[in-house]
mmCIF file of C-alpha atoms and ligand atoms in Angstrom:
data_model
loop_
_atom_site.group_PDB
_atom_site.id
_atom_site.type_symbol
_atom_site.label_atom_id
_atom_site.label_comp_id
_atom_site.label_asym_id
_atom_site.label_seq_id
_atom_site.Cartn_x
_atom_site.Cartn_y
_atom_site.Cartn_z
ATOM 1 C CA UNK A 1 30.980 29.307 -0.062
ATOM 2 C CA UNK A 2 28.071 27.051 0.757
ATOM 3 C CA UNK A 3 24.940 27.294 -1.330
ATOM 4 C CA UNK A 4 21.394 26.647 -0.310
ATOM 5 C CA UNK A 5 20.752 24.600 -3.480
ATOM 6 C CA UNK A 6 22.890 22.356 -5.652
ATOM 7 C CA UNK A 7 21.324 23.426 -8.939
ATOM 8 C CA UNK A 8 18.960 26.126 -10.086
ATOM 9 C CA UNK A 9 17.055 26.386 -13.361
ATOM 10 C CA UNK A 10 15.952 29.896 -14.344
ATOM 11 C CA UNK A 11 13.480 31.346 -16.861
ATOM 12 C CA UNK A 12 11.188 28.340 -17.233
ATOM 13 C CA UNK A 13 7.469 27.867 -17.697
ATOM 14 C CA UNK A 14 6.453 25.069 -15.348
ATOM 15 C CA UNK A 15 3.646 22.562 -15.887
ATOM 16 C CA UNK A 16 2.354 22.192 -12.320
ATOM 17 C CA UNK A 17 -0.801 21.126 -10.502
ATOM 18 C CA UNK A 18 -2.986 23.049 -8.080
ATOM 19 C CA UNK A 19 -4.299 21.851 -4.704
ATOM 20 C CA UNK A 20 -7.056 19.886 -6.503
ATOM 21 C CA UNK A 21 -4.515 18.112 -8.709
ATOM 22 C CA UNK A 22 -5.771 20.069 -11.729
ATOM 23 C CA UNK A 23 -3.250 21.143 -14.357
ATOM 24 C CA UNK A 24 -1.923 24.654 -14.092
ATOM 25 C CA UNK A 25 1.046 26.651 -15.327
ATOM 26 C CA UNK A 26 3.615 28.756 -13.490
ATOM 27 C CA UNK A 27 5.119 31.101 -16.094
ATOM 28 C CA UNK A 28 8.531 32.759 -15.775
ATOM 29 C CA UNK A 29 9.554 30.552 -12.868
ATOM 30 C CA UNK A 30 12.568 28.819 -11.441
ATOM 31 C CA UNK A 31 13.215 25.399 -9.996
ATOM 32 C CA UNK A 32 15.971 24.353 -7.606
ATOM 33 C CA UNK A 33 17.334 20.902 -6.849
ATOM 34 C CA UNK A 34 19.279 19.635 -3.865
ATOM 35 C CA UNK A 35 20.565 16.093 -4.091
ATOM 36 C CA UNK A 36 17.873 14.144 -5.913
ATOM 37 C CA UNK A 37 14.975 16.340 -4.732
ATOM 38 C CA UNK A 38 13.165 19.426 -5.973
ATOM 39 C CA UNK A 39 13.699 21.944 -3.193
ATOM 40 C CA UNK A 40 12.274 25.145 -4.618
ATOM 41 C CA UNK A 41 9.617 26.128 -7.125
ATOM 42 C CA UNK A 42 8.683 29.782 -7.387
ATOM 43 C CA UNK A 43 8.193 32.686 -9.795
ATOM 44 C CA UNK A 44 11.475 34.320 -10.816
ATOM 45 C CA UNK A 45 10.543 37.569 -9.092
ATOM 46 C CA UNK A 46 10.404 35.780 -5.738
ATOM 47 C CA UNK A 47 14.016 34.579 -5.811
ATOM 48 C CA UNK A 48 15.526 35.755 -2.524
ATOM 49 C CA UNK A 49 19.045 36.482 -3.820
ATOM 50 C CA UNK A 50 21.202 36.429 -6.943
ATOM 51 C CA UNK A 51 21.055 32.950 -8.517
ATOM 52 C CA UNK A 52 24.825 32.423 -8.228
ATOM 53 C CA UNK A 53 24.596 33.026 -4.490
ATOM 54 C CA UNK A 54 21.783 30.528 -4.107
ATOM 55 C CA UNK A 55 23.045 27.575 -6.116
ATOM 56 C CA UNK A 56 26.366 25.990 -6.977
ATOM 57 C CA UNK A 57 25.230 25.408 -10.544
ATOM 58 C CA UNK A 58 22.868 27.707 -12.451
ATOM 59 C CA UNK A 59 21.137 26.762 -15.718
ATOM 60 C CA UNK A 60 19.083 28.978 -18.010
ATOM 61 C CA UNK A 61 15.970 27.301 -19.463
ATOM 62 C CA UNK A 62 15.621 30.268 -21.859
ATOM 63 C CA UNK A 63 11.860 30.424 -21.698
ATOM 64 C CA UNK A 64 11.437 26.714 -22.307
ATOM 65 C CA UNK A 65 8.760 24.549 -20.742
ATOM 66 C CA UNK A 66 9.345 22.106 -17.904
ATOM 67 C CA UNK A 67 7.157 19.068 -17.297
ATOM 68 C CA UNK A 68 7.631 16.257 -14.796
ATOM 69 C CA UNK A 69 9.621 13.336 -16.198
ATOM 70 C CA UNK A 70 7.167 11.296 -18.243
ATOM 71 C CA UNK A 71 5.914 8.011 -16.803
ATOM 72 C CA UNK A 72 4.994 5.051 -18.991
ATOM 73 C CA UNK A 73 2.878 3.109 -16.508
ATOM 74 C CA UNK A 74 1.912 0.055 -18.631
ATOM 75 C CA UNK A 75 4.447 -1.718 -20.856
ATOM 76 C CA UNK A 76 5.488 -5.194 -21.935
ATOM 77 C CA UNK A 77 8.781 -3.869 -23.266
ATOM 78 C CA UNK A 78 10.905 -6.922 -22.300
ATOM 79 C CA UNK A 79 10.353 -9.589 -24.947
ATOM 80 C CA UNK A 80 12.218 -11.431 -27.676
ATOM 81 C CA UNK A 81 11.298 -12.215 -31.260
ATOM 82 C CA UNK A 82 9.522 -10.298 -33.966
ATOM 83 C CA UNK A 83 5.909 -10.348 -35.145
ATOM 84 C CA UNK A 84 5.982 -7.928 -38.049
ATOM 85 C CA UNK A 85 5.301 -10.787 -40.494
ATOM 86 C CA UNK A 86 2.067 -11.515 -38.617
ATOM 87 C CA UNK A 87 1.048 -7.919 -39.026
ATOM 88 C CA UNK A 88 1.605 -8.275 -42.755
ATOM 89 C CA UNK A 89 -0.589 -11.397 -42.788
ATOM 90 C CA UNK A 90 -3.297 -9.546 -40.911
ATOM 91 C CA UNK A 91 -3.212 -6.725 -43.421
ATOM 92 C CA UNK A 92 -3.672 -9.356 -46.141
ATOM 93 C CA UNK A 93 -6.853 -10.462 -44.402
ATOM 94 C CA UNK A 94 -5.744 -13.424 -42.323
ATOM 95 C CA UNK A 95 -7.577 -13.671 -39.004
ATOM 96 C CA UNK A 96 -5.861 -13.460 -35.653
ATOM 97 C CA UNK A 97 -7.285 -16.894 -34.784
ATOM 98 C CA UNK A 98 -5.819 -18.452 -37.946
ATOM 99 C CA UNK A 99 -2.436 -16.891 -37.215
ATOM 100 C CA UNK A 100 -2.569 -18.187 -33.631
ATOM 101 C CA UNK A 101 -3.450 -21.684 -34.868
ATOM 102 C CA UNK A 102 -0.254 -21.716 -36.914
ATOM 103 C CA UNK A 103 1.791 -20.959 -33.788
ATOM 104 C CA UNK A 104 1.721 -17.196 -34.142
ATOM 105 C CA UNK A 105 0.273 -14.604 -31.786
ATOM 106 C CA UNK A 106 1.280 -14.316 -28.162
ATOM 107 C CA UNK A 107 2.599 -17.884 -28.073
ATOM 108 C CA UNK A 108 5.203 -16.948 -30.686
ATOM 109 C CA UNK A 109 6.520 -14.254 -28.339
ATOM 110 C CA UNK A 110 6.445 -16.707 -25.420
ATOM 111 C CA UNK A 111 8.514 -19.218 -27.422
ATOM 112 C CA UNK A 112 11.091 -16.621 -28.463
ATOM 113 C CA UNK A 113 11.295 -15.140 -24.960
ATOM 114 C CA UNK A 114 11.761 -18.552 -23.342
ATOM 115 C CA UNK A 115 14.541 -19.396 -25.812
ATOM 116 C CA UNK A 116 16.433 -16.125 -25.323
ATOM 117 C CA UNK A 117 19.175 -15.964 -22.705
ATOM 118 C CA UNK A 118 18.949 -13.246 -20.058
ATOM 119 C CA UNK A 119 21.720 -11.405 -21.861
ATOM 120 C CA UNK A 120 19.944 -11.648 -25.233
ATOM 121 C CA UNK A 121 16.689 -10.470 -23.697
ATOM 122 C CA UNK A 122 18.424 -7.474 -22.147
ATOM 123 C CA UNK A 123 20.100 -6.608 -25.453
ATOM 124 C CA UNK A 124 16.776 -6.847 -27.296
ATOM 125 C CA UNK A 125 15.053 -4.574 -24.785
ATOM 126 C CA UNK A 126 17.653 -1.821 -24.425
ATOM 127 C CA UNK A 127 16.972 -0.066 -27.777
ATOM 128 C CA UNK A 128 13.245 0.047 -27.063
ATOM 129 C CA UNK A 129 13.788 1.559 -23.633
ATOM 130 C CA UNK A 130 16.325 4.012 -25.076
ATOM 131 C CA UNK A 131 13.668 5.153 -27.543
ATOM 132 C CA UNK A 132 11.291 5.764 -24.630
ATOM 133 C CA UNK A 133 13.886 7.753 -22.703
ATOM 134 C CA UNK A 134 14.640 9.840 -25.798
ATOM 135 C CA UNK A 135 11.111 11.233 -25.470
ATOM 136 C CA UNK A 136 11.452 12.278 -21.845
ATOM 137 C CA UNK A 137 10.405 9.126 -19.988
ATOM 138 C CA UNK A 138 12.068 8.802 -16.577
ATOM 139 C CA UNK A 139 9.908 6.059 -15.020
ATOM 140 C CA UNK A 140 8.746 2.886 -16.669
ATOM 141 C CA UNK A 141 6.525 0.020 -15.581
ATOM 142 C CA UNK A 142 7.519 -3.333 -17.073
ATOM 143 C CA UNK A 143 5.322 -6.418 -16.954
ATOM 144 C CA UNK A 144 6.381 -10.014 -17.215
ATOM 145 C CA UNK A 145 3.954 -12.357 -18.978
ATOM 146 C CA UNK A 146 5.865 -13.746 -21.958
ATOM 147 C CA UNK A 147 7.474 -16.474 -19.868
ATOM 148 C CA UNK A 148 4.520 -18.269 -18.269
ATOM 149 C CA UNK A 149 6.754 -20.540 -16.213
ATOM 150 C CA UNK A 150 8.850 -19.756 -13.182
ATOM 151 C CA UNK A 151 12.252 -19.627 -14.890
ATOM 152 C CA UNK A 152 11.157 -17.512 -17.843
ATOM 153 C CA UNK A 153 9.058 -15.103 -15.776
ATOM 154 C CA UNK A 154 12.049 -14.672 -13.449
ATOM 155 C CA UNK A 155 14.272 -13.966 -16.438
ATOM 156 C CA UNK A 156 11.971 -11.183 -17.686
ATOM 157 C CA UNK A 157 11.708 -9.559 -14.249
ATOM 158 C CA UNK A 158 15.469 -9.753 -13.732
ATOM 159 C CA UNK A 159 16.011 -8.065 -17.098
ATOM 160 C CA UNK A 160 13.503 -5.364 -16.072
ATOM 161 C CA UNK A 161 15.562 -4.719 -12.933
ATOM 162 C CA UNK A 162 18.808 -4.684 -14.959
ATOM 163 C CA UNK A 163 17.424 -2.069 -17.347
ATOM 164 C CA UNK A 164 17.252 0.337 -14.406
ATOM 165 C CA UNK A 165 20.933 -0.329 -13.730
ATOM 166 C CA UNK A 166 22.238 0.146 -17.264
ATOM 167 C CA UNK A 167 19.986 3.045 -18.321
ATOM 168 C CA UNK A 168 18.893 6.262 -16.549
ATOM 169 C CA UNK A 169 15.358 5.083 -15.807
ATOM 170 C CA UNK A 170 13.330 4.132 -12.758
ATOM 171 C CA UNK A 171 11.659 0.743 -13.332
ATOM 172 C CA UNK A 172 8.614 -0.658 -11.559
ATOM 173 C CA UNK A 173 8.019 -4.367 -12.186
ATOM 174 C CA UNK A 174 4.663 -6.079 -12.472
ATOM 175 C CA UNK A 175 4.191 -9.850 -12.433
ATOM 176 C CA UNK A 176 1.772 -10.813 -15.217
ATOM 177 C CA UNK A 177 2.099 -14.589 -15.102
ATOM 178 C CA UNK A 178 -1.667 -14.491 -15.699
ATOM 179 C CA UNK A 179 -1.293 -13.067 -19.203
ATOM 180 C CA UNK A 180 -2.572 -16.149 -21.053
ATOM 181 C CA UNK A 181 -2.722 -19.825 -20.149
ATOM 182 C CA UNK A 182 0.388 -21.556 -21.523
ATOM 183 C CA UNK A 183 -0.240 -24.290 -24.130
ATOM 184 C CA UNK A 184 0.755 -27.103 -21.743
ATOM 185 C CA UNK A 185 -2.201 -26.139 -19.497
ATOM 186 C CA UNK A 186 -4.795 -25.505 -22.193
ATOM 187 C CA UNK A 187 -7.085 -28.268 -20.926
ATOM 188 C CA UNK A 188 -6.208 -27.738 -17.259
ATOM 189 C CA UNK A 189 -6.139 -23.962 -16.737
ATOM 190 C CA UNK A 190 -6.925 -24.280 -13.012
ATOM 191 C CA UNK A 191 -3.683 -26.196 -12.556
ATOM 192 C CA UNK A 192 -1.810 -23.235 -14.041
ATOM 193 C CA UNK A 193 -3.536 -20.856 -11.617
ATOM 194 C CA UNK A 194 -2.515 -23.232 -8.795
ATOM 195 C CA UNK A 195 1.073 -23.130 -9.991
ATOM 196 C CA UNK A 196 0.952 -19.365 -10.279
ATOM 197 C CA UNK A 197 -0.537 -18.822 -6.798
ATOM 198 C CA UNK A 198 1.354 -21.520 -4.931
ATOM 199 C CA UNK A 199 4.791 -21.372 -6.538
ATOM 200 C CA UNK A 200 5.553 -18.733 -9.144
ATOM 201 C CA UNK A 201 4.242 -15.590 -7.450
ATOM 202 C CA UNK A 202 5.397 -16.387 -3.881
ATOM 203 C CA UNK A 203 8.851 -17.367 -5.135
ATOM 204 C CA UNK A 204 9.351 -14.293 -7.337
ATOM 205 C CA UNK A 205 8.020 -12.036 -4.576
ATOM 206 C CA UNK A 206 10.501 -13.637 -2.189
ATOM 207 C CA UNK A 207 13.267 -12.770 -4.661
ATOM 208 C CA UNK A 208 12.032 -9.149 -4.584
ATOM 209 C CA UNK A 209 11.414 -9.125 -8.312
ATOM 210 C CA UNK A 210 7.735 -8.139 -8.066
ATOM 211 C CA UNK A 211 6.445 -4.646 -7.262
ATOM 212 C CA UNK A 212 2.823 -5.344 -8.310
ATOM 213 C CA UNK A 213 0.618 -8.117 -9.694
ATOM 214 C CA UNK A 214 -1.534 -7.928 -12.820
ATOM 215 C CA UNK A 215 -4.114 -10.278 -14.371
ATOM 216 C CA UNK A 216 -5.575 -10.265 -17.884
ATOM 217 C CA UNK A 217 -9.237 -11.023 -17.216
ATOM 218 C CA UNK A 218 -11.098 -11.913 -20.404
ATOM 219 C CA UNK A 219 -12.748 -14.787 -22.279
ATOM 220 C CA UNK A 220 -9.430 -15.469 -24.024
ATOM 221 C CA UNK A 221 -7.414 -15.164 -20.808
ATOM 222 C CA UNK A 222 -8.487 -15.646 -17.149
ATOM 223 C CA UNK A 223 -11.990 -15.819 -15.679
ATOM 224 C CA UNK A 224 -13.321 -13.623 -12.897
ATOM 225 C CA UNK A 225 -12.992 -16.488 -10.388
ATOM 226 C CA UNK A 226 -9.401 -17.177 -11.428
ATOM 227 C CA UNK A 227 -8.612 -13.469 -11.336
ATOM 228 C CA UNK A 228 -9.936 -13.224 -7.786
ATOM 229 C CA UNK A 229 -7.792 -16.140 -6.647
ATOM 230 C CA UNK A 230 -4.703 -14.397 -7.976
ATOM 231 C CA UNK A 231 -5.730 -11.103 -6.312
ATOM 232 C CA UNK A 232 -6.116 -12.953 -3.005
ATOM 233 C CA UNK A 233 -2.619 -14.390 -3.365
ATOM 234 C CA UNK A 234 -1.235 -10.925 -4.146
ATOM 235 C CA UNK A 235 -2.996 -9.464 -1.110
ATOM 236 C CA UNK A 236 -1.620 -12.221 1.123
ATOM 237 C CA UNK A 237 1.851 -11.227 -0.090
ATOM 238 C CA UNK A 238 1.051 -7.519 0.477
ATOM 239 C CA UNK A 239 1.559 -6.748 -3.203
ATOM 240 C CA UNK A 240 -0.534 -4.074 -4.935
ATOM 241 C CA UNK A 241 -2.659 -5.211 -7.858
ATOM 242 C CA UNK A 242 -3.481 -4.020 -11.346
ATOM 243 C CA UNK A 243 -5.821 -5.507 -13.926
ATOM 244 C CA UNK A 244 -6.156 -5.775 -17.709
ATOM 245 C CA UNK A 245 -9.907 -5.197 -17.489
ATOM 246 C CA UNK A 246 -12.835 -4.926 -19.917
ATOM 247 C CA UNK A 247 -10.629 -4.662 -23.012
ATOM 248 C CA UNK A 248 -12.362 -7.036 -25.428
ATOM 249 C CA UNK A 249 -15.572 -7.783 -23.544
ATOM 250 C CA UNK A 250 -17.274 -6.916 -20.264
ATOM 251 C CA UNK A 251 -16.307 -9.278 -17.440
ATOM 252 C CA UNK A 252 -16.797 -7.211 -14.280
ATOM 253 C CA UNK A 253 -13.059 -7.302 -13.688
ATOM 254 C CA UNK A 254 -12.777 -3.572 -13.038
ATOM 255 C CA UNK A 255 -15.355 -3.723 -10.224
ATOM 256 C CA UNK A 256 -13.616 -6.770 -8.773
ATOM 257 C CA UNK A 257 -10.209 -5.103 -8.957
ATOM 258 C CA UNK A 258 -11.587 -1.948 -7.334
ATOM 259 C CA UNK A 259 -12.902 -4.067 -4.435
ATOM 260 C CA UNK A 260 -9.343 -5.312 -3.991
ATOM 261 C CA UNK A 261 -8.078 -1.696 -3.942
ATOM 262 C CA UNK A 262 -6.278 -2.039 -7.265
ATOM 263 C CA UNK A 263 -3.856 0.749 -8.167
ATOM 264 C CA UNK A 264 -5.271 0.742 -11.683
ATOM 265 C CA UNK A 265 -7.581 -0.927 -14.159
ATOM 266 C CA UNK A 266 -6.190 -0.843 -17.662
ATOM 267 C CA UNK A 267 -7.806 -0.721 -21.147
ATOM 268 C CA UNK A 268 -11.494 -0.429 -20.019
ATOM 269 C CA UNK A 269 -13.075 -0.149 -23.481
ATOM 270 C CA UNK A 270 -16.097 -2.176 -22.278
ATOM 271 C CA UNK A 271 -16.310 -0.757 -18.727
ATOM 272 C CA UNK A 272 -19.800 0.230 -17.570
ATOM 273 C CA UNK A 273 -21.120 2.755 -15.084
ATOM 274 C CA UNK A 274 -20.990 0.330 -12.132
ATOM 275 C CA UNK A 275 -17.310 -0.353 -12.854
ATOM 276 C CA UNK A 276 -16.527 3.331 -13.086
ATOM 277 C CA UNK A 277 -18.312 4.183 -9.819
ATOM 278 C CA UNK A 278 -16.532 1.285 -8.064
ATOM 279 C CA UNK A 279 -13.201 2.592 -9.345
ATOM 280 C CA UNK A 280 -14.063 6.132 -8.251
ATOM 281 C CA UNK A 281 -14.907 4.974 -4.720
ATOM 282 C CA UNK A 282 -11.583 3.173 -4.363
ATOM 283 C CA UNK A 283 -9.437 5.874 -6.041
ATOM 284 C CA UNK A 284 -8.442 3.399 -8.729
ATOM 285 C CA UNK A 285 -6.731 4.921 -11.785
ATOM 286 C CA UNK A 286 -8.007 4.222 -15.312
ATOM 287 C CA UNK A 287 -4.989 3.462 -17.507
ATOM 288 C CA UNK A 288 -6.079 4.036 -21.099
ATOM 289 C CA UNK A 289 -4.089 2.519 -23.935
ATOM 290 C CA UNK A 290 -4.751 4.259 -27.260
ATOM 291 C CA UNK A 291 -1.961 2.350 -29.029
ATOM 292 C CA UNK A 292 -3.766 -0.988 -28.657
ATOM 293 C CA UNK A 293 -7.084 0.659 -29.502
ATOM 294 C CA UNK A 294 -5.566 2.030 -32.709
ATOM 295 C CA UNK A 295 -3.590 -1.057 -33.725
ATOM 296 C CA UNK A 296 -6.514 -3.439 -33.163
ATOM 297 C CA UNK A 297 -8.896 -0.988 -34.845
ATOM 298 C CA UNK A 298 -11.027 -1.660 -31.790
ATOM 299 C CA UNK A 299 -13.972 0.608 -32.498
ATOM 300 C CA UNK A 300 -15.251 0.576 -28.918
ATOM 301 C CA UNK A 301 -13.878 3.622 -27.090
ATOM 302 C CA UNK A 302 -13.277 3.691 -23.336
ATOM 303 C CA UNK A 303 -16.116 5.470 -21.453
ATOM 304 C CA UNK A 304 -14.463 8.878 -21.248
ATOM 305 C CA UNK A 305 -17.629 10.741 -20.271
ATOM 306 C CA UNK A 306 -18.291 8.401 -17.337
ATOM 307 C CA UNK A 307 -14.667 8.522 -16.197
ATOM 308 C CA UNK A 308 -14.825 12.316 -16.215
ATOM 309 C CA UNK A 309 -18.240 12.418 -14.534
ATOM 310 C CA UNK A 310 -17.048 10.283 -11.610
ATOM 311 C CA UNK A 311 -13.610 11.924 -11.521
ATOM 312 C CA UNK A 312 -11.629 8.762 -12.091
ATOM 313 C CA UNK A 313 -8.021 9.818 -12.795
ATOM 314 C CA UNK A 314 -7.039 8.856 -16.342
ATOM 315 C CA UNK A 315 -3.494 7.794 -17.164
ATOM 316 C CA UNK A 316 -2.093 6.996 -20.609
ATOM 317 C CA UNK A 317 0.595 4.456 -21.493
ATOM 318 C CA UNK A 318 2.158 2.860 -24.557
ATOM 319 C CA UNK A 319 1.267 -0.766 -23.690
ATOM 320 C CA UNK A 320 4.479 -1.381 -25.702
ATOM 321 C CA UNK A 321 4.198 -5.013 -26.872
ATOM 322 C CA UNK A 322 4.824 -6.889 -30.114
ATOM 323 C CA UNK A 323 1.252 -8.063 -30.680
ATOM 324 C CA UNK A 324 -1.157 -5.205 -30.161
ATOM 325 C CA UNK A 325 0.821 -1.999 -29.556
ATOM 326 C CA UNK A 326 4.263 -2.020 -31.176
ATOM 327 C CA UNK A 327 5.260 1.487 -30.144
ATOM 328 C CA UNK A 328 7.681 3.139 -27.755
ATOM 329 C CA UNK A 329 6.276 6.651 -28.088
ATOM 330 C CA UNK A 330 4.388 7.935 -25.079
ATOM 331 C CA UNK A 331 3.981 11.306 -26.780
ATOM 332 C CA UNK A 332 2.327 9.586 -29.734
ATOM 333 C CA UNK A 333 -0.151 8.116 -27.214
ATOM 334 C CA UNK A 334 -1.004 11.616 -26.005
ATOM 335 C CA UNK A 335 -1.708 12.590 -29.599
ATOM 336 C CA UNK A 336 -3.883 9.504 -30.259
ATOM 337 C CA UNK A 337 -5.888 9.988 -27.054
ATOM 338 C CA UNK A 338 -6.527 13.576 -28.018
ATOM 339 C CA UNK A 339 -7.246 12.897 -31.672
ATOM 340 C CA UNK A 340 -9.251 9.653 -31.438
ATOM 341 C CA UNK A 341 -10.997 10.137 -28.085
ATOM 342 C CA UNK A 342 -11.206 13.877 -27.622
ATOM 343 C CA UNK A 343 -9.076 14.117 -24.507
ATOM 344 C CA UNK A 344 -7.828 17.626 -23.732
ATOM 345 C CA UNK A 345 -4.198 18.760 -23.640
ATOM 346 C CA UNK A 346 -4.345 18.987 -19.846
ATOM 347 C CA UNK A 347 -5.875 15.506 -19.587
ATOM 348 C CA UNK A 348 -3.232 13.852 -21.747
ATOM 349 C CA UNK A 349 -0.358 15.609 -19.976
ATOM 350 C CA UNK A 350 -1.686 14.682 -16.537
ATOM 351 C CA UNK A 351 -2.162 11.191 -17.985
ATOM 352 C CA UNK A 352 1.553 10.693 -18.601
ATOM 353 C CA UNK A 353 2.686 12.428 -15.395
ATOM 354 C CA UNK A 354 0.556 12.834 -12.280
ATOM 355 C CA UNK A 355 -2.027 10.110 -12.930
ATOM 356 C CA UNK A 356 0.556 7.692 -14.326
ATOM 357 C CA UNK A 357 2.420 8.097 -11.020
ATOM 358 C CA UNK A 358 -0.797 7.266 -9.143
ATOM 359 C CA UNK A 359 -1.227 4.146 -11.299
ATOM 360 C CA UNK A 360 2.116 3.002 -9.887
ATOM 361 C CA UNK A 361 1.339 4.072 -6.324
ATOM 362 C CA UNK A 362 4.088 6.717 -6.501
ATOM 363 C CA UNK A 363 2.214 10.020 -6.692
ATOM 364 C CA UNK A 364 3.769 11.248 -3.461
ATOM 365 C CA UNK A 365 7.276 11.201 -4.940
ATOM 366 C CA UNK A 366 7.105 11.531 -8.736
ATOM 367 C CA UNK A 367 4.767 12.730 -11.491
ATOM 368 C CA UNK A 368 4.407 16.382 -10.523
ATOM 369 C CA UNK A 369 6.697 19.367 -10.005
ATOM 370 C CA UNK A 370 6.514 19.835 -6.255
ATOM 371 C CA UNK A 371 8.994 20.696 -3.555
ATOM 372 C CA UNK A 372 10.077 17.475 -1.858
ATOM 373 C CA UNK A 373 9.448 15.322 -4.923
ATOM 374 C CA UNK A 374 12.196 13.445 -6.737
ATOM 375 C CA UNK A 375 13.816 15.762 -9.278
ATOM 376 C CA UNK A 376 12.686 14.011 -12.456
ATOM 377 C CA UNK A 377 11.782 16.614 -15.067
ATOM 378 C CA UNK A 378 12.074 17.449 -18.737
ATOM 379 C CA UNK A 379 12.908 20.753 -20.420
ATOM 380 C CA UNK A 380 11.235 21.306 -23.780
ATOM 381 C CA UNK A 381 12.145 24.169 -26.116
ATOM 382 C CA UNK A 382 8.591 24.593 -27.399
ATOM 383 C CA UNK A 383 6.249 27.533 -27.771
ATOM 384 C CA UNK A 384 3.388 25.953 -25.881
ATOM 385 C CA UNK A 385 2.619 22.687 -24.073
ATOM 386 C CA UNK A 386 -0.003 21.851 -26.695
ATOM 387 C CA UNK A 387 2.877 21.084 -29.072
ATOM 388 C CA UNK A 388 3.698 17.938 -27.120
ATOM 389 C CA UNK A 389 0.481 16.201 -28.152
ATOM 390 C CA UNK A 390 0.123 18.031 -31.467
ATOM 391 C CA UNK A 391 3.008 16.292 -33.214
ATOM 392 C CA UNK A 392 2.448 12.643 -33.994
ATOM 393 C CA UNK A 393 6.023 11.765 -34.479
ATOM 394 C CA UNK A 394 9.144 12.597 -32.645
ATOM 395 C CA UNK A 395 9.384 15.777 -30.627
ATOM 396 C CA UNK A 396 12.688 15.866 -28.795
ATOM 397 C CA UNK A 397 13.120 17.102 -25.251
ATOM 398 C CA UNK A 398 15.861 19.693 -24.851
ATOM 399 C CA UNK A 399 17.069 17.919 -21.744
ATOM 400 C CA UNK A 400 15.907 15.291 -19.279
ATOM 401 C CA UNK A 401 16.865 15.445 -15.601
ATOM 402 C CA UNK A 402 16.507 12.216 -13.638
ATOM 403 C CA UNK A 403 16.937 12.215 -9.869
ATOM 404 C CA UNK A 404 18.605 15.616 -10.108
ATOM 405 C CA UNK A 405 21.126 14.395 -12.688
ATOM 406 C CA UNK A 406 20.993 16.190 -16.065
ATOM 407 C CA UNK A 407 21.148 13.720 -18.939
ATOM 408 C CA UNK A 408 22.719 14.558 -22.266
ATOM 409 C CA UNK A 409 21.392 17.726 -23.867
ATOM 410 C CA UNK A 410 19.788 17.584 -27.290
ATOM 411 C CA UNK A 411 22.629 18.154 -29.772
ATOM 412 C CA UNK A 412 20.735 20.553 -31.991
ATOM 413 C CA UNK A 413 17.751 22.832 -31.792
ATOM 414 C CA UNK A 414 14.438 21.391 -32.813
ATOM 415 C CA UNK A 415 13.495 22.373 -36.326
ATOM 416 C CA UNK A 416 9.890 22.955 -37.173
HETATM 417 ZN ZN1 ZN B 501 -0.954 -4.742 -21.540
#
């Protein structure tokens, strides 16, 4: 007997979007998968025949909730070394500058990452990515930026690609050679930008290790002029761009990035109205990073009211990194954004699904439950979607399905 669908999930409440990309819910619904695609979404009462006649394999979601697979669209998860001792020093009152002067800070991570073999770097990264997947993440962006020379940046990007081979996760790589200027170029930063534009980026793009290009534009990182040079190189290589923009001070980087049709501008604490309108015009996503805001005790909040007013899509991500956001929990980020910034449940859920997909240029294939999309979704045995951002610890998915393939089911029911 041939079936119309490979798999069918019954009795689910689906987190979907309407024709305006606003969050909505389809209660008491079913979802079918054929191959790696979602091929049917409809209310249970509209099923055209008995489930067993329609699908080779039938699952009962037992009234659980289904969201798209979560998307962590901004991470630095591939790194070596540990900086927890620095955190302790900071708590004891030592300044970040003093720690950096003693060889700590980002340069400590660069040293450790350069020293690690590819194998060691992969082994260090796997547990962090596993922790992300355990919360329902199915797609992950990974930035380089702790290598700062060709060989070490290549190593990070190769490990990012390998993670997608050894774990059930879709990985999008971003070249962030312009994270900070390496110590050897401290007095000649332009020479590093030359190296980056003329050798590192073209070579790594040639090796197909780069899906997008990012620049950290700030007083402590790269100037507007340097940022623009790197954007021009990315454009010449037909690579989409992203930008660490307006995090610690206002530089005008978000407006610049929008002019270059950036997929996203990230952080944005110091973004102004002109930046937000430029982003709105170019459909640029605002990737907000509450983990870094919290860990740095930043004080300055991103301009939520302006972003809402001009309808800039807001995504949320962990920014997982050892210096400013040591977390792997995307659900914790939804809680922080809600609790610290007043984002709504719908906003934070769209932020880790639909809008996170847009920040990666993938909204036509992942990030929402739609027929024709890749079958990445998560089943949660919860009473209501609001529970996902209510807990600020671990809330386990009942099951994650990636590309139509069910991953291991949770071994026990969630206790409350
Ligand atoms: Zn970052």
